[in-house]
mmCIF file of C-alpha atoms and ligand atoms in Angstrom:
data_model
loop_
_atom_site.group_PDB
_atom_site.id
_atom_site.type_symbol
_atom_site.label_atom_id
_atom_site.label_comp_id
_atom_site.label_asym_id
_atom_site.label_seq_id
_atom_site.Cartn_x
_atom_site.Cartn_y
_atom_site.Cartn_z
ATOM 1 C CA MET A 1 114.894 128.059 102.313
ATOM 2 C CA PRO A 2 114.183 124.404 101.369
ATOM 3 C CA THR A 3 116.216 123.034 98.485
ATOM 4 C CA LYS A 4 115.371 120.498 95.820
ATOM 5 C CA THR A 5 116.848 117.023 96.275
ATOM 6 C CA GLY A 6 115.329 115.236 93.270
ATOM 7 C CA VAL A 7 112.387 115.053 90.871
ATOM 8 C CA LEU A 8 109.510 113.034 92.329
ATOM 9 C CA ALA A 9 107.149 113.413 89.387
ATOM 10 C CA GLU A 10 106.803 115.412 86.202
ATOM 11 C CA GLY A 11 103.463 116.109 84.573
ATOM 12 C CA LYS A 12 102.405 118.067 81.533
ATOM 13 C CA SER A 13 102.492 121.475 83.214
ATOM 14 C CA LYS A 14 104.302 120.982 86.522
ATOM 15 C CA ARG A 15 107.288 119.298 88.128
ATOM 16 C CA LEU A 16 107.278 118.024 91.727
ATOM 17 C CA HIS A 17 110.603 118.051 93.545
ATOM 18 C CA THR A 18 111.514 116.362 96.818
ATOM 19 C CA THR A 19 113.220 118.391 99.542
ATOM 20 C CA GLU A 20 115.303 117.485 102.622
ATOM 21 C CA ASP A 21 112.001 117.321 104.536
ATOM 22 C CA PRO A 22 110.085 114.122 103.621
ATOM 23 C CA ASN A 23 106.760 115.895 104.241
ATOM 24 C CA LEU A 24 107.453 118.876 101.961
ATOM 25 C CA LEU A 25 107.725 119.131 98.180
ATOM 26 C CA ILE A 26 108.457 121.947 95.747
ATOM 27 C CA GLN A 27 105.819 122.325 93.029
ATOM 28 C CA GLU A 28 107.248 124.017 89.940
ATOM 29 C CA PHE A 29 104.990 125.443 87.224
ATOM 30 C CA LYS A 30 106.295 125.009 83.663
ATOM 31 C CA ASP A 31 105.616 127.016 80.505
ATOM 32 C CA ASP A 32 104.450 123.878 78.653
ATOM 33 C CA ALA A 33 100.862 123.666 77.486
ATOM 34 C CA THR A 34 99.261 120.471 76.243
ATOM 35 C CA ALA A 35 95.795 119.555 75.032
ATOM 36 C CA PHE A 36 93.934 116.446 73.918
ATOM 37 C CA ASN A 37 95.932 114.260 76.319
ATOM 38 C CA GLY A 38 99.292 115.552 75.108
ATOM 39 C CA VAL A 39 98.609 115.412 71.358
ATOM 40 C CA LYS A 40 98.846 119.214 70.993
ATOM 41 C CA LYS A 41 101.887 120.793 72.658
ATOM 42 C CA ALA A 42 103.509 124.214 72.916
ATOM 43 C CA SER A 43 105.653 126.334 75.168
ATOM 44 C CA ILE A 44 103.733 129.439 76.260
ATOM 45 C CA LYS A 45 105.740 132.502 77.307
ATOM 46 C CA SER A 46 105.580 133.064 81.094
ATOM 47 C CA LYS A 47 102.737 130.583 81.583
ATOM 48 C CA GLY A 48 104.540 129.091 84.588
ATOM 49 C CA VAL A 49 104.852 132.500 86.238
ATOM 50 C CA PHE A 50 101.211 133.438 85.613
ATOM 51 C CA ASN A 51 99.838 130.086 86.793
ATOM 52 C CA CYS A 52 102.028 129.976 89.902
ATOM 53 C CA ASP A 53 100.833 133.439 90.897
ATOM 54 C CA ILE A 54 97.158 132.732 90.107
ATOM 55 C CA SER A 55 97.113 129.436 92.015
ATOM 56 C CA THR A 56 99.003 130.838 95.016
ATOM 57 C CA ARG A 57 96.507 133.691 95.391
ATOM 58 C CA ILE A 58 93.450 131.495 94.908
ATOM 59 C CA PHE A 59 94.721 128.927 97.430
ATOM 60 C CA HIS A 60 95.277 131.807 99.903
ATOM 61 C CA LEU A 61 91.694 132.946 99.376
ATOM 62 C CA LEU A 62 90.415 129.407 99.938
ATOM 63 C CA GLU A 63 92.569 128.931 103.072
ATOM 64 C CA GLU A 64 91.126 132.170 104.466
ATOM 65 C CA ALA A 65 87.668 130.725 103.815
ATOM 66 C CA GLY A 66 88.518 127.580 105.788
ATOM 67 C CA ILE A 67 89.554 125.155 103.032
ATOM 68 C CA ALA A 68 92.681 123.188 103.964
ATOM 69 C CA THR A 69 95.186 123.129 101.077
ATOM 70 C CA HIS A 70 98.635 121.697 100.434
ATOM 71 C CA LEU A 71 100.152 125.175 99.939
ATOM 72 C CA VAL A 72 102.767 126.193 102.509
ATOM 73 C CA GLU A 73 104.300 129.238 100.829
ATOM 74 C CA ASN A 74 105.430 130.721 97.568
ATOM 75 C CA LEU A 75 109.169 130.252 96.999
ATOM 76 C CA SER A 76 109.800 131.997 93.676
ATOM 77 C CA ALA A 77 107.956 133.215 90.577
ATOM 78 C CA THR A 78 107.360 129.625 89.493
ATOM 79 C CA GLU A 79 107.724 127.542 92.658
ATOM 80 C CA GLN A 80 105.615 126.765 95.708
ATOM 81 C CA LEU A 81 106.473 124.843 98.851
ATOM 82 C CA VAL A 82 103.667 122.314 99.364
ATOM 83 C CA LYS A 83 102.816 119.550 101.815
ATOM 84 C CA ARG A 84 103.426 116.070 100.489
ATOM 85 C CA VAL A 85 100.138 114.212 100.065
ATOM 86 C CA ASP A 86 98.958 110.830 98.883
ATOM 87 C CA ILE A 87 96.921 111.994 95.941
ATOM 88 C CA VAL A 88 93.337 110.733 95.488
ATOM 89 C CA MET A 89 93.363 109.068 92.064
ATOM 90 C CA ILE A 90 90.148 110.787 90.970
ATOM 91 C CA GLU A 91 89.843 114.207 89.305
ATOM 92 C CA PHE A 92 86.823 116.111 90.609
ATOM 93 C CA ILE A 93 85.117 118.208 87.941
ATOM 94 C CA VAL A 94 82.385 120.624 88.844
ATOM 95 C CA ARG A 95 80.204 122.178 86.188
ATOM 96 C CA ASN A 96 77.965 125.242 86.422
ATOM 97 C CA ARG A 97 77.218 125.448 82.694
ATOM 98 C CA VAL A 98 77.124 123.060 79.765
ATOM 99 C CA ALA A 99 80.507 123.051 77.996
ATOM 100 C CA GLY A 100 83.405 120.892 76.883
ATOM 101 C CA SER A 101 83.114 117.123 77.175
ATOM 102 C CA LEU A 102 79.645 117.357 78.762
ATOM 103 C CA ALA A 103 78.298 119.241 75.715
ATOM 104 C CA LYS A 104 79.994 116.773 73.364
ATOM 105 C CA ARG A 105 78.821 113.655 75.226
ATOM 106 C CA TYR A 106 75.148 114.656 75.187
ATOM 107 C CA GLY A 107 75.129 116.553 71.849
ATOM 108 C CA MET A 108 74.360 119.939 73.405
ATOM 109 C CA ASP A 109 75.356 123.520 72.636
ATOM 110 C CA GLU A 110 77.796 125.115 75.054
ATOM 111 C CA GLY A 111 76.578 127.854 77.366
ATOM 112 C CA PRO A 112 73.322 127.030 79.182
ATOM 113 C CA GLU A 113 73.454 127.344 82.941
ATOM 114 C CA LEU A 114 72.795 124.056 84.759
ATOM 115 C CA PRO A 115 69.953 124.002 87.309
ATOM 116 C CA ARG A 116 72.540 123.228 90.004
ATOM 117 C CA PRO A 117 76.288 122.546 90.026
ATOM 118 C CA ILE A 118 77.064 118.979 89.010
ATOM 119 C CA ILE A 119 80.111 116.929 89.856
ATOM 120 C CA GLU A 120 81.731 114.313 87.670
ATOM 121 C CA TYR A 121 84.542 111.934 88.559
ATOM 122 C CA PHE A 122 87.357 111.116 86.148
ATOM 123 C CA VAL A 123 90.162 108.619 86.715
ATOM 124 C CA LYS A 124 93.482 110.404 87.087
ATOM 125 C CA SER A 125 95.397 108.478 84.411
ATOM 126 C CA ASP A 126 97.158 109.946 81.366
ATOM 127 C CA GLU A 127 97.637 106.404 80.091
ATOM 128 C CA LEU A 128 93.856 105.807 80.019
ATOM 129 C CA GLY A 129 93.065 109.373 78.891
ATOM 130 C CA ASP A 130 91.323 110.275 82.197
ATOM 131 C CA PRO A 131 88.068 108.297 81.637
ATOM 132 C CA LEU A 132 84.798 109.297 83.290
ATOM 133 C CA ILE A 133 83.910 106.985 86.192
ATOM 134 C CA GLY A 134 80.890 106.548 88.467
ATOM 135 C CA ARG A 135 81.083 106.631 92.279
ATOM 136 C CA ASP A 136 80.324 102.898 92.670
ATOM 137 C CA CYS A 137 82.814 101.864 90.039
ATOM 138 C CA ALA A 138 85.522 104.176 91.472
ATOM 139 C CA GLU A 139 85.113 102.535 94.883
ATOM 140 C CA ALA A 140 84.864 98.965 93.589
ATOM 141 C CA LEU A 141 87.949 99.356 91.401
ATOM 142 C CA GLY A 142 89.928 100.765 94.338
ATOM 143 C CA TYR A 143 90.457 104.337 93.167
ATOM 144 C CA ALA A 144 89.127 105.723 96.473
ATOM 145 C CA ASP A 145 86.863 104.641 99.331
ATOM 146 C CA PHE A 146 83.306 105.980 99.619
ATOM 147 C CA ALA A 147 84.153 108.200 102.599
ATOM 148 C CA THR A 148 86.965 109.883 100.656
ATOM 149 C CA ILE A 149 84.858 110.316 97.504
ATOM 150 C CA ASP A 150 82.023 111.842 99.524
ATOM 151 C CA GLU A 151 84.308 114.116 101.555
ATOM 152 C CA CYS A 152 85.991 115.351 98.361
ATOM 153 C CA THR A 153 82.598 115.862 96.706
ATOM 154 C CA GLU A 154 81.376 117.990 99.613
ATOM 155 C CA LEU A 155 84.595 120.030 99.560
ATOM 156 C CA THR A 156 84.356 120.452 95.778
ATOM 157 C CA LEU A 157 80.849 121.920 96.102
ATOM 158 C CA LYS A 158 82.038 124.275 98.842
ATOM 159 C CA ILE A 159 85.042 125.381 96.766
ATOM 160 C CA ASN A 160 82.729 125.896 93.797
ATOM 161 C CA GLN A 161 80.524 128.269 95.820
ATOM 162 C CA LEU A 162 83.584 130.290 96.881
ATOM 163 C CA MET A 163 85.012 130.322 93.352
ATOM 164 C CA LEU A 164 81.681 131.237 91.717
ATOM 165 C CA ALA A 165 81.418 134.285 93.980
ATOM 166 C CA PHE A 166 85.059 135.229 93.445
ATOM 167 C CA TRP A 167 84.927 135.114 89.635
ATOM 168 C CA ALA A 168 81.490 136.742 89.490
ATOM 169 C CA GLN A 169 82.894 139.751 91.328
ATOM 170 C CA LEU A 170 85.498 140.018 88.526
ATOM 171 C CA GLY A 171 82.800 139.866 85.840
ATOM 172 C CA VAL A 172 83.676 136.291 84.883
ATOM 173 C CA ASN A 173 81.424 133.245 84.596
ATOM 174 C CA LEU A 174 82.998 130.157 86.136
ATOM 175 C CA VAL A 175 81.767 127.499 83.710
ATOM 176 C CA ASP A 176 83.580 124.438 85.089
ATOM 177 C CA PHE A 177 86.849 123.390 86.706
ATOM 178 C CA LYS A 178 88.917 120.420 87.802
ATOM 179 C CA ILE A 179 90.442 119.944 91.231
ATOM 180 C CA GLU A 180 92.428 117.264 93.003
ATOM 181 C CA PHE A 181 92.770 116.246 96.638
ATOM 182 C CA GLY A 182 95.279 114.342 98.716
ATOM 183 C CA ARG A 183 95.888 113.176 102.289
ATOM 184 C CA ASP A 184 98.871 114.461 104.252
ATOM 185 C CA ALA A 185 100.965 112.400 106.693
ATOM 186 C CA GLU A 186 98.340 112.959 109.439
ATOM 187 C CA GLY A 187 95.496 111.800 107.217
ATOM 188 C CA ASN A 188 93.997 115.257 106.638
ATOM 189 C CA LEU A 189 92.287 115.745 103.298
ATOM 190 C CA LEU A 190 93.839 118.741 101.509
ATOM 191 C CA LEU A 191 93.102 120.539 98.265
ATOM 192 C CA ALA A 192 96.205 119.768 96.164
ATOM 193 C CA ASP A 193 97.551 120.460 92.667
ATOM 194 C CA GLU A 194 96.466 123.898 91.349
ATOM 195 C CA ILE A 195 93.573 126.133 90.390
ATOM 196 C CA THR A 196 94.545 127.988 87.213
ATOM 197 C CA PRO A 197 93.022 128.730 83.805
ATOM 198 C CA ASP A 198 94.627 125.441 82.659
ATOM 199 C CA GLY A 199 91.919 123.554 84.526
ATOM 200 C CA CYS A 200 89.013 126.017 84.575
ATOM 201 C CA ARG A 201 86.651 127.415 81.979
ATOM 202 C CA LEU A 202 86.327 131.157 82.526
ATOM 203 C CA TRP A 203 84.096 133.224 80.261
ATOM 204 C CA ASP A 204 83.823 136.998 80.350
ATOM 205 C CA ALA A 205 80.271 137.560 81.610
ATOM 206 C CA LYS A 206 79.581 140.401 79.143
ATOM 207 C CA THR A 207 81.397 139.316 75.977
ATOM 208 C CA ASN A 208 81.741 135.534 76.528
ATOM 209 C CA GLU A 209 85.451 135.922 75.669
ATOM 210 C CA LYS A 210 87.291 132.782 76.759
ATOM 211 C CA LEU A 211 89.886 133.420 79.451
ATOM 212 C CA ASP A 212 91.287 129.898 79.826
ATOM 213 C CA LYS A 213 93.112 127.062 78.090
ATOM 214 C CA ASP A 214 90.355 126.706 75.475
ATOM 215 C CA VAL A 215 92.162 129.669 73.804
ATOM 216 C CA PHE A 216 95.001 127.202 73.139
ATOM 217 C CA ARG A 217 92.876 124.075 72.604
ATOM 218 C CA ARG A 218 90.699 125.854 70.022
ATOM 219 C CA ASP A 219 93.287 128.259 68.493
ATOM 220 C CA LEU A 220 91.361 131.345 69.617
ATOM 221 C CA GLY A 221 94.319 133.678 70.229
ATOM 222 C CA ASP A 222 97.451 134.252 72.297
ATOM 223 C CA LEU A 223 97.340 132.150 75.479
ATOM 224 C CA SER A 224 100.156 134.091 77.167
ATOM 225 C CA GLU A 225 98.230 137.364 76.758
ATOM 226 C CA THR A 226 95.060 135.717 78.088
ATOM 227 C CA TYR A 227 96.836 134.331 81.177
ATOM 228 C CA GLU A 228 98.552 137.681 81.788
ATOM 229 C CA LYS A 229 95.135 139.351 81.822
ATOM 230 C CA VAL A 230 93.708 136.734 84.233
ATOM 231 C CA ALA A 231 96.803 136.947 86.482
ATOM 232 C CA LYS A 232 96.384 140.728 86.726
ATOM 233 C CA MET A 233 92.690 140.437 87.610
ATOM 234 C CA VAL A 234 93.444 137.840 90.312
ATOM 235 C CA ALA A 235 96.407 139.812 91.725
ATOM 236 C CA ASP A 236 94.266 142.964 91.991
ATOM 237 C CA ALA A 237 91.520 141.007 93.773
ATOM 238 C CA ILE A 238 93.698 138.930 96.142
ATOM 239 C CA PRO A 239 96.617 140.905 97.554
ATOM 240 C CA LEU A 240 99.261 138.722 99.225
HETATM 241 P P1 5GP O 1 85.950 118.705 80.096
HETATM 242 O O1 5GP O 1 85.521 117.432 80.765
HETATM 243 O O2 5GP O 1 84.814 119.526 79.610
HETATM 244 O O3 5GP O 1 87.014 118.463 79.052
HETATM 245 O O4 5GP O 1 86.682 119.575 81.227
HETATM 246 C C1 5GP O 1 85.960 120.140 82.281
HETATM 247 C C2 5GP O 1 86.861 121.098 83.041
HETATM 248 O O5 5GP O 1 87.889 120.371 83.704
HETATM 249 C C3 5GP O 1 87.583 122.115 82.156
HETATM 250 O O6 5GP O 1 87.653 123.340 82.853
HETATM 251 C C4 5GP O 1 88.965 121.527 81.954
HETATM 252 O O7 5GP O 1 89.937 122.528 81.795
HETATM 253 C C5 5GP O 1 89.170 120.760 83.251
HETATM 254 N N1 5GP O 1 89.943 119.527 83.041
HETATM 255 C C6 5GP O 1 89.489 118.320 82.645
HETATM 256 N N2 5GP O 1 90.492 117.418 82.581
HETATM 257 C C7 5GP O 1 91.608 118.070 82.924
HETATM 258 C C8 5GP O 1 92.994 117.683 83.045
HETATM 259 O O8 5GP O 1 93.394 116.537 82.828
HETATM 260 N N3 5GP O 1 93.861 118.680 83.403
HETATM 261 C C9 5GP O 1 93.460 119.964 83.662
HETATM 262 N N4 5GP O 1 94.375 120.878 84.012
HETATM 263 N N5 5GP O 1 92.159 120.330 83.591
HETATM 264 C C10 5GP O 1 91.256 119.419 83.213
#
């Protein structure tokens, strides 16, 4: 069993620990929830446990479908052993419906299905508030080279197809989500970070009930109860 040797990085919802092995890290999911770039904060009961379980199962599903990820194994209710990667400094957002910042930016109502999935790039920077960036600008400013951006874009579209089918089978519309990639010591591009309701919009296909962090952002109810419900659906669908 690998042990923690120090804290490499701490974000809003996770902590990354080093281990004795320089190529392996422990990713710990916290109960903290934040919104609006950290302006709204709360501790949500068992959020770390629910998100660790949801992300572990979804990464297993994606691995089975041929997507390389950083996940090695689950270590505890809130911890995963992951491969150390050099993270690509761009957040990849894929959208299947109009919602969130897209709706706001173009003055649209939330909900309409897009004619095809669209991908947007955002700079991974809390300090800058994760600004939207174009492909050319991202390359010219050194956030990632064109080959990496294009490889991540292709993978994001593939992951979206797998995730759309997965959530549809659970009666949930996958509206949009954010993913991150990194390169391991051998230069392989891996899906990193997490896929949880913290970074996805999930709407019940029949009732439109929100099953994601918008419950917290918009004060729509009890986030812990929402995540518990999602964790149960995912655990029933993806046995480990
Ligand atoms: P929007 O751009 O509409 O705010 O977000 C689009 C999607 O990406 C949503 O599902 C949202 O949860 C996710 N997302 C955007 N930025 C972040 C981020 O910094 N962290 C996380 N966890 N998700 C994000």
